[in-house]
Backbone as JSON, one array per atom type, in Angstrom:
{
  "sequence": "XXXXXXXXXXXXXXXXXXXXXXXXXXXXXXXXXXXXXXXXXXXXXXXXXXXXXXXXXXXXXXXXXXXXXXXXXXXXXXXXXXXXXXXXXXXXXXXXXXXXXXXXXXXXXXXXXXXXXXXXXXXXXXXXXXXXXXXXXXXXXXXXXXXXXXXXXXXXXXXXXXXXXXXXXXXXXXXXXXXXXXXXXXXXXXXXXXXXXXXXXXXXXXXXXXXXXXXXX",
  "N": [[14.3, 6.15, 27.04], [16.19, 6.09, 24.08], [16.13, 5.08, 20.74], [18.21, 4.58, 18.07], [19.07, 4.21, 14.64], [20.54, 3.78, 11.45], [20.03, 1.83, 9.66], [18.43, -0.21, 10.62], [15.49, -1.74, 12.11], [12.81, -1.7, 14.57], [11.52, -4.38, 16.3], [8.43, -5.22, 17.38], [6.68, -7.08, 19.99], [5.24, -10.13, 18.84], [2.0, -11.09, 18.93], [-0.8, -13.22, 19.4], [-3.74, -12.06, 19.3], [-7.17, -12.37, 20.38], [-9.49, -10.92, 20.51], [-10.65, -7.54, 20.33], [-11.56, -6.62, 22.71], [-10.4, -8.01, 24.77], [-7.69, -8.15, 26.95], [-5.92, -10.21, 27.28], [-3.81, -12.43, 25.32], [-1.86, -11.0, 26.72], [-0.19, -10.33, 29.76], [-0.29, -8.92, 33.1], [-0.69, -5.43, 34.15], [-3.13, -3.66, 32.37], [-2.17, -1.11, 30.17], [-2.44, 2.07, 28.82], [-1.39, 2.76, 25.54], [0.32, 0.63, 25.21], [1.81, -1.38, 22.81], [1.49, -3.88, 20.27], [2.24, -6.38, 17.75], [-0.26, -7.94, 16.11], [-0.82, -11.27, 15.18], [-2.95, -12.77, 14.48], [-6.13, -13.81, 13.06], [-9.29, -13.41, 14.12], [-12.47, -13.76, 15.85], [-15.66, -11.95, 15.66], [-17.64, -9.38, 14.12], [-17.67, -6.15, 15.71], [-15.58, -6.56, 17.5], [-13.68, -8.1, 16.29], [-10.41, -9.21, 15.24], [-7.53, -8.64, 13.15], [-4.48, -9.33, 11.32], [-1.89, -7.03, 12.17], [-0.72, -3.85, 13.56], [-1.55, -3.07, 16.9], [-2.72, -0.99, 19.58], [-3.21, -0.61, 23.12], [-5.99, 0.87, 24.78], [-7.04, 2.29, 27.64], [-9.29, 3.84, 28.01], [-11.27, 2.82, 26.41], [-12.46, 0.17, 27.33], [-9.86, -1.36, 25.35], [-8.3, -2.96, 22.47], [-6.92, -1.03, 19.87], [-6.74, -0.83, 16.44], [-3.99, 0.14, 14.43], [-4.44, 2.03, 11.72], [-3.65, 2.56, 8.32], [-4.32, 5.33, 6.43], [-5.67, 5.47, 3.23], [-6.31, 5.88, -0.3], [-7.6, 3.65, -1.18], [-9.61, 3.01, 0.51], [-11.87, 4.47, 0.06], [-14.86, 5.72, -1.57], [-17.06, 7.2, -3.99], [-20.29, 8.24, -4.87], [-23.16, 9.2, -6.89], [-26.37, 10.81, -7.55], [-29.06, 10.11, -9.95], [-31.78, 10.31, -10.61], [-34.18, 12.85, -11.02], [-36.85, 13.29, -10.85], [-38.44, 12.02, -8.99], [-40.37, 12.51, -6.12], [-38.94, 12.91, -3.11], [-39.99, 13.51, -0.69], [-42.38, 12.22, -0.1], [-43.73, 10.87, 1.84], [-43.81, 8.14, 1.89], [-41.48, 6.92, 2.52], [-39.01, 7.02, 0.81], [-36.42, 5.38, -0.85], [-33.41, 6.78, -1.68], [-31.7, 7.39, -4.81], [-28.9, 7.54, -4.57], [-26.68, 6.02, -5.18], [-26.57, 5.73, -7.87], [-24.78, 6.66, -9.9], [-21.41, 5.9, -10.31], [-18.89, 7.67, -9.17], [-16.23, 7.45, -8.31], [-14.62, 4.44, -7.31], [-12.45, 3.08, -5.43], [-12.0, 0.61, -4.38], [-13.53, -1.93, -5.32], [-13.89, -4.44, -4.27], [-14.37, -3.99, -1.6], [-16.44, -2.05, -1.51], [-19.41, -2.63, -2.94], [-21.6, -1.98, -5.46], [-25.02, -2.61, -5.43], [-27.53, -1.87, -6.5], [-29.18, 1.11, -7.74], [-29.93, 2.25, -5.33], [-28.62, 0.96, -3.31], [-25.76, -0.1, -1.51], [-23.33, -2.54, -0.97], [-21.26, -3.5, 1.72], [-18.29, -5.01, 2.25], [-16.58, -5.55, 4.37], [-16.17, -5.67, 7.9], [-16.25, -2.88, 10.17], [-15.7, 0.63, 10.92], [-17.26, 3.36, 9.54], [-17.08, 6.43, 7.72], [-19.58, 8.42, 6.5], [-20.52, 10.7, 4.09], [-22.91, 13.02, 3.12], [-23.88, 15.01, 0.44], [-26.27, 17.1, -0.5], [-28.13, 18.27, -3.13], [-30.82, 20.04, -3.62], [-34.26, 20.66, -4.65], [-37.26, 22.33, -4.05], [-40.87, 22.35, -4.05], [-42.95, 24.17, -2.7], [-44.05, 25.89, 0.29], [-42.99, 25.01, 2.64], [-40.46, 22.73, 3.37], [-39.31, 20.86, 5.09], [-37.74, 17.85, 5.88], [-36.58, 14.45, 6.43], [-33.61, 12.37, 6.54], [-32.58, 9.06, 6.76], [-30.05, 6.73, 7.54], [-29.76, 3.43, 6.68], [-28.56, 0.35, 7.77], [-28.2, -2.72, 6.42], [-30.95, -2.69, 6.16], [-31.82, -2.12, 8.7], [-32.96, -0.01, 11.22], [-31.94, 0.58, 13.71], [-29.19, 0.45, 13.94], [-27.7, 2.67, 13.14], [-27.9, 5.45, 15.04], [-28.46, 8.09, 14.62], [-30.62, 10.2, 13.01], [-31.06, 12.35, 10.18], [-31.99, 15.65, 10.08], [-33.39, 17.68, 7.7], [-33.57, 20.94, 7.13], [-36.04, 23.13, 5.8], [-36.36, 25.94, 3.46], [-38.5, 27.53, 3.46], [-39.41, 28.93, 1.3], [-40.98, 29.18, -1.79], [-40.2, 27.1, -4.54], [-37.28, 27.07, -4.57], [-33.74, 26.43, -4.59], [-31.96, 24.17, -2.39], [-29.24, 23.4, -0.61], [-27.37, 21.04, 1.2], [-25.04, 19.59, 3.56], [-23.91, 16.7, 5.22], [-22.46, 14.63, 7.78], [-22.16, 11.32, 8.79], [-21.41, 8.75, 11.08], [-20.85, 5.34, 10.77], [-21.35, 2.1, 11.98], [-20.39, -1.09, 10.81], [-21.13, -4.2, 11.42], [-21.19, -6.75, 10.44], [-19.77, -8.42, 7.77], [-20.73, -7.77, 4.44], [-23.1, -6.51, 4.89], [-25.63, -4.13, 3.92], [-25.88, -0.69, 2.77], [-28.13, 1.98, 2.8], [-29.91, 4.97, 1.92], [-32.68, 6.61, 3.16], [-35.43, 8.71, 2.64], [-37.74, 10.57, 4.66], [-40.98, 11.85, 5.38], [-41.64, 15.04, 6.79], [-42.87, 17.63, 6.66], [-45.92, 17.65, 5.14], [-47.39, 17.71, 1.83], [-45.5, 19.08, 0.4], [-43.23, 19.03, -2.16], [-40.11, 17.53, -2.77], [-37.13, 17.36, -4.57], [-34.19, 15.88, -6.08], [-32.06, 18.28, -7.43], [-30.44, 18.37, -9.76], [-29.14, 15.9, -12.0], [-26.47, 13.85, -10.9], [-25.47, 15.68, -9.09], [-25.98, 15.49, -6.39], [-24.36, 13.78, -3.82], [-22.93, 10.83, -2.28], [-20.43, 9.86, -0.15], [-18.07, 7.45, 1.05], [-15.93, 6.25, 3.56], [-13.64, 4.07, 5.0], [-12.72, 4.14, 8.29], [-11.74, 2.76, 10.43]],
  "CA": [[15.24, 5.4, 26.21], [16.18, 6.52, 22.68], [16.63, 4.06, 19.83], [18.64, 5.19, 16.81], [19.77, 3.35, 13.69], [20.4, 4.22, 10.06], [19.76, 0.71, 8.77], [17.75, -1.29, 11.33], [14.17, -1.42, 12.61], [12.48, -2.2, 15.91], [10.54, -5.45, 16.21], [7.53, -5.31, 18.53], [6.25, -8.46, 20.28], [4.21, -10.74, 18.0], [1.01, -11.65, 19.84], [-2.02, -13.7, 18.77], [-4.93, -11.56, 19.99], [-8.41, -13.07, 20.03], [-10.6, -9.97, 20.5], [-10.22, -6.21, 20.73], [-12.03, -6.31, 24.06], [-9.68, -8.84, 25.75], [-6.27, -7.82, 27.11], [-5.17, -11.47, 27.12], [-2.91, -13.18, 26.2], [-0.92, -10.16, 27.45], [-0.35, -10.4, 31.2], [0.09, -7.7, 33.81], [-1.64, -4.35, 34.23], [-3.4, -2.99, 31.1], [-1.6, 0.23, 30.15], [-2.7, 2.8, 27.58], [-0.21, 2.97, 24.72], [1.04, -0.62, 24.99], [1.64, -1.74, 21.4], [1.93, -5.2, 19.84], [1.86, -6.76, 16.4], [-1.15, -9.09, 16.18], [-0.61, -12.23, 14.09], [-4.12, -13.65, 14.4], [-7.43, -13.4, 12.56], [-10.22, -14.07, 15.04], [-13.62, -13.01, 16.33], [-16.7, -11.5, 14.74], [-18.23, -8.08, 14.38], [-16.86, -4.99, 16.08], [-14.42, -6.94, 18.32], [-12.81, -8.98, 15.51], [-9.03, -8.75, 15.04], [-6.84, -9.11, 11.96], [-3.05, -9.02, 11.47], [-1.51, -5.63, 12.12], [-0.32, -3.23, 14.81], [-2.61, -2.65, 17.82], [-2.32, -0.44, 20.87], [-4.25, -0.72, 24.13], [-6.52, 2.14, 25.27], [-7.86, 2.04, 28.83], [-10.54, 4.59, 27.94], [-12.29, 2.07, 25.66], [-11.09, -0.31, 27.18], [-9.72, -2.33, 24.3], [-7.22, -2.81, 21.5], [-7.23, -0.19, 18.72], [-5.83, -1.14, 15.33], [-3.36, 1.29, 13.77], [-4.82, 1.94, 10.32], [-3.03, 3.49, 7.38], [-5.32, 5.92, 5.57], [-5.28, 5.48, 1.83], [-7.42, 6.08, -1.21], [-8.28, 2.39, -1.44], [-10.69, 2.85, 1.48], [-12.89, 5.47, -0.2], [-15.67, 5.63, -2.79], [-17.98, 8.33, -4.15], [-21.41, 7.94, -5.76], [-24.07, 10.34, -7.05], [-27.74, 10.54, -7.97], [-29.46, 10.25, -11.34], [-33.21, 10.64, -10.69], [-34.59, 14.21, -10.62], [-38.31, 13.39, -11.02], [-39.14, 11.37, -7.88], [-40.54, 13.31, -4.92], [-38.4, 12.15, -1.98], [-40.75, 13.89, 0.5], [-43.73, 11.75, -0.44], [-44.37, 10.24, 3.0], [-43.79, 6.68, 1.78], [-40.15, 6.41, 2.85], [-38.37, 6.77, -0.48], [-34.98, 5.11, -0.88], [-32.81, 7.66, -2.67], [-30.84, 6.71, -5.78], [-27.6, 8.17, -4.44], [-25.62, 5.14, -5.69], [-26.82, 5.5, -9.3], [-23.56, 6.9, -10.69], [-20.16, 5.64, -9.61], [-17.92, 8.71, -9.5], [-15.03, 6.62, -8.23], [-14.67, 3.37, -6.32], [-11.08, 2.6, -5.44], [-11.91, -0.75, -3.88], [-14.8, -2.62, -5.6], [-14.04, -5.59, -3.39], [-14.89, -3.5, -0.33], [-17.71, -1.38, -1.76], [-20.03, -3.27, -4.1], [-22.9, -1.44, -5.81], [-26.04, -3.62, -5.69], [-28.4, -1.19, -7.44], [-29.07, 2.56, -7.6], [-30.24, 2.67, -3.97], [-28.03, 0.04, -2.33], [-24.33, -0.41, -1.55], [-22.92, -3.62, -0.05], [-19.95, -3.26, 2.32], [-17.82, -6.39, 2.43], [-15.69, -5.7, 5.53], [-16.61, -5.03, 9.12], [-15.46, -1.71, 10.51], [-16.38, 1.88, 11.25], [-17.2, 4.09, 8.28], [-17.52, 7.82, 7.65], [-20.45, 8.62, 5.35], [-20.8, 12.11, 3.88], [-23.97, 13.32, 2.17], [-23.99, 16.35, -0.12], [-27.59, 17.07, -1.12], [-28.48, 19.42, -3.97], [-32.27, 19.81, -3.63], [-35.19, 21.67, -5.14], [-38.57, 22.08, -3.45], [-42.04, 23.0, -4.61], [-43.85, 24.37, -1.58], [-43.56, 26.91, 1.22], [-42.25, 24.31, 3.69], [-39.88, 21.51, 2.8], [-38.57, 20.1, 6.1], [-37.89, 16.4, 5.81], [-35.47, 13.76, 7.09], [-32.87, 11.3, 5.88], [-32.03, 8.07, 7.68], [-29.13, 5.75, 6.97], [-30.1, 2.07, 7.12], [-27.56, -0.69, 7.57], [-28.89, -4.0, 6.24], [-32.37, -2.37, 6.34], [-32.12, -2.0, 10.12], [-32.93, 1.39, 11.63], [-31.37, 0.79, 15.04], [-27.73, 0.38, 13.94], [-27.3, 4.08, 13.13], [-28.85, 6.09, 15.96], [-28.67, 9.49, 14.28], [-31.33, 10.58, 11.8], [-30.67, 13.66, 9.7], [-33.08, 16.6, 9.84], [-33.06, 18.59, 6.61], [-34.47, 22.08, 7.28], [-36.46, 23.81, 4.58], [-36.08, 27.36, 3.35], [-39.8, 28.22, 3.58], [-39.58, 29.76, 0.11], [-41.43, 28.34, -2.88], [-39.39, 26.9, -5.74], [-35.91, 27.53, -4.36], [-32.79, 25.35, -4.31], [-31.56, 24.0, -0.99], [-28.09, 22.5, -0.58], [-26.98, 20.68, 2.56], [-24.0, 18.57, 3.69], [-24.0, 16.02, 6.51], [-21.54, 13.52, 8.03], [-22.68, 10.31, 9.72], [-20.47, 7.66, 11.33], [-21.67, 4.14, 10.63], [-20.71, 0.82, 12.26], [-20.79, -2.26, 10.04], [-20.72, -5.28, 12.32], [-21.17, -8.02, 9.71], [-19.35, -8.23, 6.38], [-21.8, -8.02, 3.49], [-24.27, -5.68, 5.19], [-25.9, -3.1, 2.92], [-26.1, 0.69, 3.2], [-29.14, 2.68, 1.99], [-30.38, 6.25, 2.47], [-34.13, 6.7, 2.96], [-36.04, 9.98, 3.03], [-39.06, 10.44, 5.29], [-41.71, 13.11, 5.34], [-41.94, 15.82, 7.99], [-43.91, 18.56, 6.22], [-46.65, 17.1, 4.0], [-47.85, 18.6, 0.74], [-44.37, 19.78, -0.19], [-42.44, 18.11, -2.98], [-38.67, 17.77, -2.75], [-36.46, 16.58, -5.6], [-32.8, 16.2, -6.4], [-32.17, 19.38, -8.38], [-29.78, 18.0, -11.01], [-28.48, 14.59, -12.01], [-25.04, 13.78, -10.61], [-25.04, 16.8, -8.25], [-26.07, 15.04, -5.0], [-23.38, 12.71, -3.7], [-22.68, 10.14, -1.02], [-19.08, 9.29, -0.12], [-17.87, 6.56, 2.18], [-14.52, 6.01, 3.87], [-13.4, 3.21, 6.15], [-11.77, 4.84, 9.17], [-11.05, 1.76, 11.25]],
  "C": [[15.09, 5.85, 24.76], [16.81, 5.44, 21.84], [16.98, 4.72, 18.5], [19.34, 4.15, 15.95], [19.53, 3.9, 12.29], [20.0, 3.07, 9.14], [19.06, -0.46, 9.46], [16.37, -0.8, 11.79], [13.98, -1.96, 14.01], [11.35, -3.2, 15.77], [9.73, -5.51, 17.49], [7.13, -6.76, 18.79], [5.14, -8.91, 19.33], [3.25, -11.51, 18.91], [-0.2, -12.09, 19.05], [-3.22, -13.23, 19.6], [-6.15, -12.34, 19.53], [-9.61, -12.13, 19.94], [-10.06, -8.61, 20.89], [-10.62, -5.88, 22.15], [-11.29, -7.09, 25.15], [-8.21, -8.47, 25.77], [-5.39, -9.06, 26.93], [-4.91, -11.71, 25.64], [-1.82, -12.35, 26.87], [-1.22, -10.28, 28.95], [0.08, -9.09, 31.83], [-1.02, -6.66, 33.75], [-1.87, -3.74, 32.84], [-2.95, -1.53, 31.15], [-1.86, 0.88, 28.8], [-1.39, 3.06, 26.83], [0.62, 1.72, 24.48], [0.76, -1.1, 23.58], [2.2, -3.13, 21.12], [1.63, -5.35, 18.35], [1.03, -8.03, 16.5], [-0.96, -9.97, 14.95], [-1.86, -13.02, 13.75], [-5.29, -12.99, 13.68], [-8.48, -14.15, 13.36], [-11.39, -13.15, 15.36], [-14.58, -12.61, 15.23], [-17.14, -10.09, 15.11], [-17.22, -7.05, 14.81], [-15.62, -5.36, 16.88], [-13.47, -7.87, 17.58], [-11.42, -8.35, 15.36], [-8.47, -9.35, 13.75], [-5.37, -8.71, 12.08], [-2.74, -7.54, 11.3], [-1.12, -5.12, 13.49], [-1.56, -2.79, 15.6], [-2.0, -1.98, 19.04], [-3.51, -0.5, 21.83], [-4.66, 0.67, 24.61], [-7.45, 1.86, 26.44], [-9.19, 2.78, 28.8], [-11.63, 3.81, 27.24], [-13.05, 1.09, 26.55], [-11.02, -1.32, 26.03], [-8.53, -2.03, 23.41], [-7.72, -1.98, 20.32], [-6.22, -0.5, 17.62], [-5.29, 0.14, 14.72], [-3.61, 1.14, 12.28], [-4.06, 2.97, 9.49], [-4.12, 4.0, 6.45], [-4.81, 5.91, 4.13], [-6.52, 5.55, 0.96], [-8.2, 4.81, -1.48], [-9.44, 2.15, -0.48], [-11.84, 3.81, 1.21], [-13.63, 5.19, -1.51], [-16.64, 6.8, -2.79], [-19.01, 7.98, -5.21], [-22.31, 9.17, -5.86], [-25.41, 9.91, -7.63], [-27.91, 10.61, -9.48], [-30.89, 10.79, -11.46], [-33.47, 12.07, -10.21], [-36.1, 14.38, -10.67], [-39.11, 12.73, -9.9], [-39.18, 12.29, -6.67], [-40.06, 12.5, -3.72], [-39.07, 12.54, -0.66], [-42.2, 13.46, 0.35], [-44.46, 11.11, 0.73], [-44.29, 8.73, 2.98], [-42.43, 6.09, 2.11], [-39.37, 6.04, 1.61], [-36.88, 6.49, -0.29], [-34.38, 5.94, -2.01], [-31.87, 6.9, -3.59], [-29.42, 7.28, -5.76], [-26.44, 7.3, -4.93], [-25.75, 4.9, -7.2], [-25.56, 5.62, -10.13], [-22.33, 6.68, -9.83], [-19.15, 6.7, -10.05], [-16.5, 8.14, -9.41], [-15.24, 5.59, -7.14], [-13.3, 2.69, -6.36], [-10.91, 1.19, -4.89], [-13.25, -1.45, -4.1], [-14.99, -3.88, -4.77], [-14.6, -5.23, -2.03], [-16.27, -2.91, -0.49], [-18.31, -1.92, -3.06], [-21.42, -2.69, -4.33], [-23.86, -2.57, -6.14], [-27.03, -3.09, -6.73], [-28.31, 0.3, -7.15], [-29.32, 3.07, -6.19], [-29.45, 1.92, -2.91], [-26.55, -0.2, -2.59], [-24.06, -1.53, -0.55], [-21.49, -3.36, 0.41], [-19.41, -4.61, 2.79], [-16.77, -6.57, 3.53], [-16.34, -5.04, 6.74], [-15.73, -3.82, 9.41], [-16.35, -0.52, 10.84], [-16.16, 2.83, 10.08], [-17.73, 5.52, 8.44], [-18.32, 8.0, 6.36], [-20.78, 10.11, 5.25], [-21.85, 12.27, 2.79], [-23.87, 14.77, 1.73], [-25.26, 16.38, -0.97], [-27.86, 18.38, -1.85], [-29.97, 19.27, -4.31], [-33.03, 20.97, -4.24], [-36.57, 21.34, -4.6], [-39.66, 22.86, -4.15], [-43.08, 23.11, -3.5], [-43.23, 25.35, -0.6], [-42.81, 26.31, 2.4], [-41.7, 23.02, 3.09], [-38.99, 20.78, 3.8], [-38.81, 18.6, 5.89], [-36.66, 15.77, 6.45], [-34.83, 12.72, 6.19], [-32.39, 10.34, 6.97], [-31.16, 7.08, 6.93], [-29.47, 4.39, 7.55], [-28.96, 1.13, 6.79], [-28.29, -2.03, 7.57], [-30.39, -3.86, 6.54], [-32.79, -2.32, 7.81], [-31.94, -0.55, 10.56], [-32.13, 1.62, 12.91], [-29.85, 0.73, 15.07], [-27.14, 1.79, 13.95], [-28.32, 4.86, 13.93], [-29.23, 7.5, 15.54], [-29.41, 9.64, 12.96], [-31.0, 12.02, 11.46], [-31.91, 14.5, 9.45], [-32.62, 17.59, 8.77], [-34.02, 19.78, 6.66], [-34.8, 22.72, 5.94], [-36.13, 25.28, 4.6], [-37.35, 28.2, 3.44], [-40.0, 29.23, 2.45], [-39.93, 28.84, -1.04], [-40.42, 28.31, -4.01], [-37.98, 27.5, -5.61], [-34.99, 26.34, -4.12], [-32.4, 25.34, -2.84], [-30.44, 22.97, -0.96], [-27.64, 22.28, 0.86], [-25.9, 19.61, 2.52], [-24.04, 18.0, 5.11], [-22.95, 14.91, 6.57], [-22.16, 12.61, 9.07], [-21.62, 9.22, 9.86], [-21.24, 6.37, 11.53], [-20.87, 2.9, 11.02], [-21.27, -0.28, 11.36], [-20.25, -3.48, 10.78], [-20.65, -6.64, 11.66], [-20.78, -7.73, 8.27], [-20.5, -8.61, 5.44], [-23.07, -7.26, 3.79], [-24.4, -4.57, 4.12], [-26.09, -1.74, 3.58], [-27.09, 1.33, 2.24], [-29.5, 3.99, 2.69], [-31.86, 6.4, 2.13], [-34.64, 8.05, 3.46], [-37.38, 9.71, 3.71], [-39.67, 11.83, 5.47], [-41.85, 13.74, 6.73], [-43.06, 16.82, 7.69], [-44.63, 17.97, 5.01], [-46.97, 18.17, 2.98], [-46.74, 19.49, 0.2], [-43.52, 18.76, -0.93], [-40.97, 18.52, -2.95], [-38.01, 16.82, -3.74], [-34.96, 16.83, -5.54], [-32.81, 17.18, -7.56], [-31.58, 19.03, -9.75], [-29.24, 16.58, -10.88], [-27.01, 14.76, -11.69], [-24.55, 14.9, -9.71], [-25.21, 16.52, -6.75], [-25.2, 13.8, -4.84], [-23.42, 12.06, -2.33], [-21.28, 9.53, -1.11], [-18.95, 8.43, 1.13], [-16.38, 6.27, 2.32], [-14.42, 5.12, 5.1], [-12.35, 3.87, 7.03], [-11.14, 3.92, 10.21], [-11.77, 0.42, 11.15]]
}
């Protein structure tokens, strides 16, 4: 069936969903691609719903919200400290939120301090790290872990940062991590942990290591 009009729109069914994981109140066989306009705000965490267009996906299974990508869902921060050894073995929280390069939605992304960002909406976020590093030692392997509300088990992927095995050389790396935020107001922090001892690793320049965040759904 083809729908054409130069001055009219198509109105989808208005449905009050209660959870992304429940097909109800829709009846019948769940079908991938079925779309509705949800009028309800309900639920908590990853299965919460808010007003907007949703389509059903049997592969999940569940309702997927149709999100419009825009600059208001992004923010970029950078470091300031270049004198703290982040490979000290004590689990150093990096100061990647020290400088606000841009924050298009301060209501969504709220800087708490130089090491901590508060995220005020539940959702799924893309976090990109660009690390501009300098090491003093022949081995400088270390790791970075992203903590949500100081909990290690929310993000399952730790980042291995391989060294160059050359004394006093710069080392630049970029990483992408996808982060679930299941409770509004949870914090995001990046913590370094030691792999090779007796090697010092620093941010090479102020404002040259960055962390960006984007809400993707």
